[in-house]
Amino acid sequence: MPEFPYSRLRRWPDVEAENLQAHDATDRLLVDRAVALAAERKIDGAQIAVIGDEYGAITLALTDAGFPGIRVHQDLATGRRALARNAEELGVEGFVSHELDGGLLADARLVLLQLPKALAELEEIADAVARCAAPDAVLVAGGRVKHMTLAQNEVIGRSFAVVQPQRAERKSRLIVASEPREAPERPPFPVTAMHDGLTIVAHGGAFAGPRLDIGTRVLLEVLGLGGDAGSSSPRAENGTAPRGPVAADGGSRTVLDLGCGTGALAVSYARAHSDARVIATDRSAAAVASARATVEANGVADRVEVTHDDAASEVADASVDVVLLNPPFHLGTSVHTGAATRLFEASARVLRPGGELFTVFNSSLGYRAELGRLVGPTEQLHRTPKFTVTRSIRRP
């Protein structure tokens, strides 16, 4: 059997660069172990579930190797689109995409997992496997050694009686877990927390969990939506306070929370501006599920729409009056500013001329010049040693 052409895989529509690949050694280890276990335990493709397959390397390699019917869950919209594009390019078909639910895991006897960064996400996944998969299910989780910790073994051990770390190969390591424990009556996620009257609901894979991360808190205060900003709002460099933008036709504003996470910005804006139509979008399925639950918990479901999308690709050009943005500066485990650049470009596309982009970012990143180039005139509204908030006006 010829080797699967991993080198032909692409990350598109995710950021592509020389130091960013669409597969790694962990993908190969997981595929090799899956083939061996499937032969040993007489497992067919319909009994295999794959979680966290970033760009399709695991799913497509196994399907190509003669395991049709594999079920796959990818958290990121970019990963789902990359999988579909790579499958089409290579002529591979016969897998089925799912959310992280019973449809993904029912009767699965082998579950393959690219280890997530967050322990909370790992806990939610391990619980779901133990709760929904077959009684004799085996979970094989893998990651790069430099990103793995003993805490991951402990988290998996809450859901599986036997957890066996394997010897490292090619700077990657597998963890093989078997004998699922009886799941507790209630799943560990989502979780809920209150913040000054704002209810945040979070699944394990949502950034910052049920906490209100510092960057979001700073942006809320600058916009007068949280903390004590109402009594001491930060001012722009020219001494003016942030103004409240209005729609081009003088009607209700359309506001986009781009990369919404758990939905704190979207919900806070909707609660403060009853005349606004708010769209909250994120490329993470865990974030979208969290944001929808947060919207419901705060009673603004009639005015906030939450979508799973990549860089607002489903939002029409020049259709938005305000964009709220707290961009990431990581791509997976790599520090890379390309993710923020894509969101700046998306903001410029969806904003109407004269529309406003409010951005919060780590002060050390110095995004102001890039915002000015991609969006329009940009002023600093607030700065601390940790965070900077800017306002950019979309040029005509």
Tab-separated table of C-alpha atoms in Angstrom:
chain	number	residue	atom	x	y	z
A	1	MET	CA	0.000	0.000	0.000
A	2	PRO	CA	1.521	3.379	-0.996
A	3	GLU	CA	2.156	5.840	1.821
A	4	PHE	CA	-0.503	8.469	2.324
A	5	PRO	CA	0.610	11.787	0.753
A	6	TYR	CA	0.699	13.888	3.928
A	7	SER	CA	2.800	16.551	2.180
A	8	ARG	CA	-0.122	17.417	-0.108
A	9	LEU	CA	-2.351	18.484	2.772
A	10	ARG	CA	-3.023	22.193	3.178
A	11	ARG	CA	-4.169	24.308	6.127
A	12	TRP	CA	-6.367	26.581	3.959
A	13	PRO	CA	-8.433	28.578	4.872
A	14	ASP	CA	-6.324	28.808	8.013
A	15	VAL	CA	-3.096	30.812	7.999
A	16	GLU	CA	-0.397	29.206	5.859
A	17	ALA	CA	3.310	29.878	6.346
A	18	GLU	CA	6.631	28.075	5.988
A	19	ASN	CA	6.739	27.252	9.703
A	20	LEU	CA	3.116	26.037	9.831
A	21	GLN	CA	2.269	22.550	8.554
A	22	ALA	CA	-1.019	20.715	7.990
A	23	HIS	CA	0.238	17.534	9.710
A	24	ASP	CA	2.785	16.486	12.300
A	25	ALA	CA	4.423	13.384	13.716
A	26	THR	CA	1.552	12.901	16.181
A	27	ASP	CA	-0.910	12.463	13.312
A	28	ARG	CA	1.272	9.700	11.869
A	29	LEU	CA	1.671	7.960	15.222
A	30	LEU	CA	-2.087	8.009	15.789
A	31	VAL	CA	-2.740	6.581	12.321
A	32	ASP	CA	-0.156	3.812	12.764
A	33	ARG	CA	-1.499	2.846	16.194
A	34	ALA	CA	-5.090	2.930	14.925
A	35	VAL	CA	-4.290	0.554	12.061
A	36	ALA	CA	-2.574	-1.853	14.463
A	37	LEU	CA	-5.381	-1.749	17.048
A	38	ALA	CA	-8.062	-2.122	14.399
A	39	ALA	CA	-6.418	-5.292	13.101
A	40	GLU	CA	-5.861	-6.647	16.620
A	41	ARG	CA	-9.396	-5.925	17.883
A	42	LYS	CA	-11.242	-6.390	14.557
A	43	ILE	CA	-12.483	-2.788	14.445
A	44	ASP	CA	-13.911	-1.330	11.253
A	45	GLY	CA	-14.127	2.309	10.168
A	46	ALA	CA	-17.674	2.777	11.465
A	47	GLN	CA	-16.393	1.999	14.981
A	48	ILE	CA	-13.651	4.652	14.870
A	49	ALA	CA	-14.106	8.274	16.005
A	50	VAL	CA	-11.499	10.984	15.495
A	51	ILE	CA	-11.405	14.175	17.595
A	52	GLY	CA	-9.187	17.204	17.075
A	53	ASP	CA	-7.941	16.270	13.610
A	54	GLU	CA	-6.792	19.780	12.734
A	55	TYR	CA	-6.695	19.593	8.935
A	56	GLY	CA	-7.792	16.033	8.207
A	57	ALA	CA	-4.489	14.148	8.282
A	58	ILE	CA	-5.774	11.379	10.574
A	59	THR	CA	-9.234	11.001	9.072
A	60	LEU	CA	-8.078	11.024	5.460
A	61	ALA	CA	-5.102	8.724	6.006
A	62	LEU	CA	-7.266	6.110	7.746
A	63	THR	CA	-10.081	6.391	5.216
A	64	ASP	CA	-7.526	6.016	2.423
A	65	ALA	CA	-6.117	2.959	4.216
A	66	GLY	CA	-9.464	1.162	3.975
A	67	PHE	CA	-11.490	2.342	6.968
A	68	PRO	CA	-14.638	3.976	5.534
A	69	GLY	CA	-17.335	5.342	7.836
A	70	ILE	CA	-15.006	7.120	10.283
A	71	ARG	CA	-16.735	9.794	12.374
A	72	VAL	CA	-14.797	12.988	12.965
A	73	HIS	CA	-15.206	16.073	15.157
A	74	GLN	CA	-13.184	19.234	14.585
A	75	ASP	CA	-13.717	22.208	16.839
A	76	LEU	CA	-12.556	24.837	14.364
A	77	ALA	CA	-14.474	25.928	11.288
A	78	THR	CA	-11.136	26.337	9.523
A	79	GLY	CA	-10.312	22.688	10.215
A	80	ARG	CA	-13.666	21.530	8.862
A	81	ARG	CA	-13.172	23.477	5.655
A	82	ALA	CA	-9.580	22.297	5.310
A	83	LEU	CA	-10.691	18.671	5.744
A	84	ALA	CA	-13.328	19.066	3.041
A	85	ARG	CA	-10.880	20.774	0.691
A	86	ASN	CA	-8.110	18.206	1.300
A	87	ALA	CA	-10.542	15.328	0.816
A	88	GLU	CA	-11.659	16.767	-2.502
A	89	GLU	CA	-8.099	17.432	-3.622
A	90	LEU	CA	-6.996	13.874	-2.806
A	91	GLY	CA	-10.192	12.173	-3.937
A	92	VAL	CA	-10.855	10.636	-0.516
A	93	GLU	CA	-14.433	10.182	0.692
A	94	GLY	CA	-16.365	8.040	3.147
A	95	PHE	CA	-16.076	9.877	6.491
A	96	VAL	CA	-18.831	11.701	8.425
A	97	SER	CA	-18.457	14.957	10.399
A	98	HIS	CA	-20.197	15.396	13.774
A	99	GLU	CA	-20.367	17.718	16.735
A	100	LEU	CA	-18.993	16.485	20.058
A	101	ASP	CA	-22.051	14.417	20.957
A	102	GLY	CA	-23.562	10.958	21.088
A	103	GLY	CA	-23.762	10.783	17.303
A	104	LEU	CA	-19.991	11.043	17.150
A	105	LEU	CA	-19.260	8.504	19.862
A	106	ALA	CA	-22.142	6.010	20.043
A	107	ASP	CA	-20.739	2.456	19.920
A	108	ALA	CA	-17.251	3.710	19.014
A	109	ARG	CA	-14.613	1.168	20.043
A	110	LEU	CA	-11.584	3.243	19.107
A	111	VAL	CA	-11.322	6.993	19.650
A	112	LEU	CA	-8.304	8.926	18.398
A	113	LEU	CA	-7.543	12.333	19.890
A	114	GLN	CA	-5.066	15.081	19.143
A	115	LEU	CA	-4.587	16.389	22.682
A	116	PRO	CA	-6.074	19.885	23.163
A	117	LYS	CA	-4.184	22.671	24.900
A	118	ALA	CA	-6.710	23.139	27.701
A	119	LEU	CA	-7.191	20.570	30.451
A	120	ALA	CA	-10.857	21.582	30.696
A	121	GLU	CA	-11.372	20.655	27.033
A	122	LEU	CA	-9.603	17.348	27.597
A	123	GLU	CA	-11.823	16.646	30.606
A	124	GLU	CA	-14.998	17.305	28.598
A	125	ILE	CA	-13.811	15.061	25.753
A	126	ALA	CA	-12.663	12.195	27.999
A	127	ASP	CA	-15.965	12.308	29.883
A	128	ALA	CA	-17.926	12.253	26.611
A	129	VAL	CA	-15.979	9.214	25.371
A	130	ALA	CA	-16.483	7.304	28.622
A	131	ARG	CA	-20.138	8.343	28.712
A	132	CYS	CA	-21.125	7.595	25.098
A	133	ALA	CA	-18.663	5.171	23.503
A	134	ALA	CA	-18.745	1.361	23.633
A	135	PRO	CA	-17.973	-0.325	26.989
A	136	ASP	CA	-14.727	-1.709	25.574
A	137	ALA	CA	-13.688	1.589	23.966
A	138	VAL	CA	-10.013	2.504	23.809
A	139	LEU	CA	-8.961	6.156	23.716
A	140	VAL	CA	-5.623	6.864	22.057
A	141	ALA	CA	-4.531	10.465	22.658
A	142	GLY	CA	-1.391	11.995	21.233
A	143	GLY	CA	0.581	15.200	21.320
A	144	ARG	CA	3.997	16.765	20.959
A	145	VAL	CA	6.114	15.891	23.996
A	146	LYS	CA	7.005	19.535	24.707
A	147	HIS	CA	3.316	20.342	25.188
A	148	MET	CA	2.363	17.295	27.275
A	149	THR	CA	2.051	17.217	31.071
A	150	LEU	CA	1.364	14.682	33.799
A	151	ALA	CA	-1.869	16.548	34.492
A	152	GLN	CA	-3.220	15.246	31.189
A	153	ASN	CA	-2.796	11.669	32.428
A	154	GLU	CA	-4.643	12.584	35.614
A	155	VAL	CA	-7.533	14.156	33.718
A	156	ILE	CA	-7.908	11.136	31.427
A	157	GLY	CA	-7.709	8.913	34.501
A	158	ARG	CA	-10.920	10.432	35.856
A	159	SER	CA	-12.787	8.771	32.980
A	160	PHE	CA	-10.650	5.665	32.318
A	161	ALA	CA	-9.384	3.078	34.784
A	162	VAL	CA	-6.242	2.256	32.783
A	163	VAL	CA	-4.022	5.059	31.440
A	164	GLN	CA	-0.753	4.023	29.777
A	165	PRO	CA	1.661	6.655	28.439
A	166	GLN	CA	3.763	5.245	25.602
A	167	ARG	CA	7.399	5.782	24.738
A	168	ALA	CA	8.070	8.982	22.806
A	169	GLU	CA	8.725	8.746	19.072
A	170	ARG	CA	9.743	11.583	16.768
A	171	LYS	CA	9.163	14.052	19.619
A	172	SER	CA	5.554	12.908	19.986
A	173	ARG	CA	3.924	10.615	22.508
A	174	LEU	CA	0.713	8.609	22.716
A	175	ILE	CA	-1.423	7.887	25.780
A	176	VAL	CA	-3.569	4.744	25.564
A	177	ALA	CA	-6.584	4.696	27.896
A	178	SER	CA	-8.988	1.776	28.350
A	179	GLU	CA	-11.726	0.480	30.664
A	180	PRO	CA	-14.073	3.514	30.709
A	181	ARG	CA	-15.292	4.392	34.179
A	182	GLU	CA	-18.976	4.839	34.937
A	183	ALA	CA	-19.786	8.434	34.077
A	184	PRO	CA	-21.294	10.705	36.744
A	185	GLU	CA	-24.959	11.585	36.395
A	186	ARG	CA	-24.184	15.079	35.116
A	187	PRO	CA	-21.395	15.931	32.649
A	188	PRO	CA	-18.698	18.278	34.002
A	189	PHE	CA	-19.448	20.874	31.299
A	190	PRO	CA	-20.794	23.398	30.536
A	191	VAL	CA	-20.091	25.449	33.647
A	192	THR	CA	-21.595	28.780	34.678
A	193	ALA	CA	-20.262	31.836	36.509
A	194	MET	CA	-21.601	35.288	37.393
A	195	HIS	CA	-19.674	38.539	36.794
A	196	ASP	CA	-21.345	41.738	38.029
A	197	GLY	CA	-24.744	40.602	36.806
A	198	LEU	CA	-23.413	38.983	33.614
A	199	THR	CA	-23.843	35.204	33.384
A	200	ILE	CA	-21.141	33.384	31.423
A	201	VAL	CA	-21.611	29.765	30.343
A	202	ALA	CA	-18.591	27.845	29.068
A	203	HIS	CA	-17.733	24.484	27.570
A	204	GLY	CA	-14.290	23.035	28.159
A	205	GLY	CA	-12.822	24.227	24.869
A	206	ALA	CA	-13.895	27.866	25.222
A	207	PHE	CA	-11.072	30.365	25.760
A	208	ALA	CA	-10.865	31.558	29.398
A	209	GLY	CA	-13.677	29.197	30.421
A	210	PRO	CA	-16.345	30.857	32.577
A	211	ARG	CA	-13.950	33.639	33.547
A	212	LEU	CA	-14.032	37.137	32.102
A	213	ASP	CA	-10.554	37.379	30.585
A	214	ILE	CA	-8.570	40.531	31.267
A	215	GLY	CA	-8.575	41.811	27.687
A	216	THR	CA	-12.340	41.514	27.398
A	217	ARG	CA	-12.772	43.226	30.755
A	218	VAL	CA	-10.608	46.170	29.637
A	219	LEU	CA	-12.555	46.558	26.372
A	220	LEU	CA	-15.871	46.430	28.233
A	221	GLU	CA	-14.711	49.196	30.528
A	222	VAL	CA	-13.505	51.387	27.658
A	223	LEU	CA	-16.901	50.989	25.974
A	224	GLY	CA	-18.682	51.812	29.209
A	225	LEU	CA	-20.176	48.329	29.426
A	226	GLY	CA	-18.514	46.981	32.547
A	227	GLY	CA	-16.645	47.746	35.742
A	228	ASP	CA	-16.645	51.388	36.826
A	229	ALA	CA	-16.197	52.772	33.311
A	230	GLY	CA	-19.382	54.793	33.679
A	231	SER	CA	-17.679	57.058	36.222
A	232	SER	CA	-14.185	57.218	34.740
A	233	SER	CA	-14.146	56.224	31.090
A	234	PRO	CA	-10.691	56.116	29.476
A	235	ARG	CA	-10.225	58.763	26.794
A	236	ALA	CA	-8.554	58.769	23.417
A	237	GLU	CA	-5.193	60.428	22.881
A	238	ASN	CA	-6.944	63.568	21.621
A	239	GLY	CA	-8.966	63.785	24.838
A	240	THR	CA	-12.303	62.712	23.387
A	241	ALA	CA	-14.335	59.866	24.821
A	242	PRO	CA	-15.416	56.934	22.625
A	243	ARG	CA	-18.563	57.907	20.798
A	244	GLY	CA	-21.544	55.687	20.197
A	245	PRO	CA	-21.612	54.895	16.459
A	246	VAL	CA	-24.910	54.882	14.618
A	247	ALA	CA	-26.042	53.093	11.508
A	248	ALA	CA	-25.501	54.741	8.143
A	249	ASP	CA	-29.240	55.247	7.681
A	250	GLY	CA	-29.781	56.480	11.242
A	251	GLY	CA	-31.585	53.269	12.196
A	252	SER	CA	-30.544	50.425	14.460
A	253	ARG	CA	-26.877	49.488	14.532
A	254	THR	CA	-25.498	46.158	13.413
A	255	VAL	CA	-22.697	45.110	15.738
A	256	LEU	CA	-20.324	42.190	15.158
A	257	ASP	CA	-18.484	40.459	18.008
A	258	LEU	CA	-15.726	38.865	15.916
A	259	GLY	CA	-14.146	35.881	17.653
A	260	CYS	CA	-16.814	36.039	20.334
A	261	GLY	CA	-15.572	33.312	22.682
A	262	THR	CA	-18.196	32.795	25.366
A	263	GLY	CA	-20.152	35.825	24.142
A	264	ALA	CA	-19.401	38.297	26.950
A	265	LEU	CA	-18.879	41.269	24.625
A	266	ALA	CA	-21.932	40.518	22.472
A	267	VAL	CA	-24.243	40.044	25.432
A	268	SER	CA	-22.946	43.119	27.270
A	269	TYR	CA	-23.428	45.289	24.185
A	270	ALA	CA	-26.935	43.927	23.559
A	271	ARG	CA	-27.959	44.564	27.149
A	272	ALA	CA	-26.697	48.154	27.005
A	273	HIS	CA	-28.081	48.951	23.526
A	274	SER	CA	-31.572	47.582	23.056
A	275	ASP	CA	-31.753	49.071	19.556
A	276	ALA	CA	-28.706	47.153	18.281
A	277	ARG	CA	-28.675	43.947	16.252
A	278	VAL	CA	-25.686	41.907	17.429
A	279	ILE	CA	-23.948	39.098	15.584
A	280	ALA	CA	-21.512	36.937	17.555
A	281	THR	CA	-19.261	34.635	15.570
A	282	ASP	CA	-16.341	32.359	16.328
A	283	ARG	CA	-14.482	29.631	14.486
A	284	SER	CA	-14.548	27.367	17.570
A	285	ALA	CA	-17.578	25.104	17.964
A	286	ALA	CA	-16.991	25.019	21.740
A	287	ALA	CA	-17.023	28.815	21.830
A	288	VAL	CA	-20.198	28.983	19.743
A	289	ALA	CA	-21.996	26.494	21.992
A	290	SER	CA	-20.848	28.519	25.003
A	291	ALA	CA	-21.910	31.843	23.487
A	292	ARG	CA	-25.360	30.509	22.601
A	293	ALA	CA	-25.810	29.319	26.171
A	294	THR	CA	-24.542	32.667	27.499
A	295	VAL	CA	-26.985	34.545	25.256
A	296	GLU	CA	-29.875	32.412	26.524
A	297	ALA	CA	-28.811	32.760	30.154
A	298	ASN	CA	-28.822	36.573	29.871
A	299	GLY	CA	-32.184	36.848	28.109
A	300	VAL	CA	-30.989	38.468	24.858
A	301	ALA	CA	-31.601	35.620	22.416
A	302	ASP	CA	-34.021	37.791	20.447
A	303	ARG	CA	-31.273	40.313	19.633
A	304	VAL	CA	-28.049	38.274	19.414
A	305	GLU	CA	-27.359	35.782	16.631
A	306	VAL	CA	-24.474	33.348	17.190
A	307	THR	CA	-22.792	31.650	14.230
A	308	HIS	CA	-19.958	29.165	13.680
A	309	ASP	CA	-17.863	30.805	10.998
A	310	ASP	CA	-14.317	31.604	9.934
A	311	ALA	CA	-13.301	35.267	9.937
A	312	ALA	CA	-16.901	36.432	9.376
A	313	SER	CA	-16.971	34.815	5.920
A	314	GLU	CA	-20.771	34.610	6.062
A	315	VAL	CA	-21.231	38.305	6.928
A	316	ALA	CA	-21.946	40.546	3.926
A	317	ASP	CA	-19.461	43.186	2.846
A	318	ALA	CA	-20.018	46.719	4.236
A	319	SER	CA	-22.991	45.561	6.327
A	320	VAL	CA	-21.757	46.231	9.869
A	321	ASP	CA	-21.599	49.462	11.863
A	322	VAL	CA	-19.404	48.312	14.744
A	323	VAL	CA	-16.916	45.454	15.188
A	324	LEU	CA	-15.724	44.387	18.643
A	325	LEU	CA	-12.500	42.384	18.547
A	326	ASN	CA	-10.235	40.697	21.089
A	327	PRO	CA	-7.986	38.803	18.646
A	328	PRO	CA	-5.929	35.705	19.458
A	329	PHE	CA	-2.161	35.727	19.060
A	330	HIS	CA	-1.736	31.941	18.921
A	331	LEU	CA	-2.419	29.433	16.159
A	332	GLY	CA	-2.768	26.165	18.048
A	333	THR	CA	0.460	25.922	20.063
A	334	SER	CA	2.376	28.360	17.818
A	335	VAL	CA	2.707	32.081	18.531
A	336	HIS	CA	1.719	33.718	15.253
A	337	THR	CA	0.118	37.070	14.513
A	338	GLY	CA	-1.441	35.814	11.283
A	339	ALA	CA	-4.706	34.994	13.058
A	340	ALA	CA	-5.130	38.619	14.139
A	341	THR	CA	-4.269	39.905	10.668
A	342	ARG	CA	-7.022	37.777	9.122
A	343	LEU	CA	-9.524	39.256	11.588
A	344	PHE	CA	-8.369	42.816	10.859
A	345	GLU	CA	-8.871	42.134	7.150
A	346	ALA	CA	-12.306	40.623	7.855
A	347	SER	CA	-13.257	43.699	9.891
A	348	ALA	CA	-12.273	45.991	7.040
A	349	ARG	CA	-14.400	43.961	4.640
A	350	VAL	CA	-17.606	43.833	6.708
A	351	LEU	CA	-17.534	47.401	8.066
A	352	ARG	CA	-19.402	50.093	6.174
A	353	PRO	CA	-17.376	53.230	5.350
A	354	GLY	CA	-17.170	55.217	8.577
A	355	GLY	CA	-17.906	52.140	10.680
A	356	GLU	CA	-15.834	51.545	13.787
A	357	LEU	CA	-13.573	48.715	14.935
A	358	PHE	CA	-12.782	48.552	18.658
A	359	THR	CA	-9.788	46.286	19.304
A	360	VAL	CA	-8.023	45.173	22.481
A	361	PHE	CA	-4.626	43.497	22.250
A	362	ASN	CA	-1.436	42.844	24.168
A	363	SER	CA	0.468	46.143	24.257
A	364	SER	CA	3.699	44.423	23.243
A	365	LEU	CA	2.216	43.423	19.864
A	366	GLY	CA	1.917	46.956	18.487
A	367	TYR	CA	-0.983	46.348	16.108
A	368	ARG	CA	-1.867	50.014	15.696
A	369	ALA	CA	0.098	50.547	12.472
A	370	GLU	CA	-1.331	47.407	10.923
A	371	LEU	CA	-4.868	48.436	11.862
A	372	GLY	CA	-4.295	51.806	10.248
A	373	ARG	CA	-3.068	50.157	7.075
A	374	LEU	CA	-5.784	47.495	6.803
A	375	VAL	CA	-8.840	49.291	8.230
A	376	GLY	CA	-8.358	53.035	8.458
A	377	PRO	CA	-7.326	55.854	10.809
A	378	THR	CA	-6.631	54.342	14.221
A	379	GLU	CA	-6.391	56.059	17.589
A	380	GLN	CA	-5.414	54.718	20.966
A	381	LEU	CA	-8.233	54.886	23.502
A	382	HIS	CA	-6.531	53.279	26.460
A	383	ARG	CA	-3.208	51.675	27.294
A	384	THR	CA	-1.770	49.761	30.232
A	385	PRO	CA	1.518	47.854	30.380
A	386	LYS	CA	-0.504	44.751	29.485
A	387	PHE	CA	-3.282	45.856	27.101
A	388	THR	CA	-4.036	48.509	24.514
A	389	VAL	CA	-7.487	49.464	23.200
A	390	THR	CA	-7.812	51.201	19.834
A	391	ARG	CA	-10.592	52.567	17.646
A	392	SER	CA	-10.249	52.318	13.871
A	393	ILE	CA	-12.536	54.155	11.439
A	394	ARG	CA	-13.189	52.299	8.192
A	395	ARG	CA	-11.933	54.477	5.392
A	396	PRO	CA	-14.293	55.108	2.432
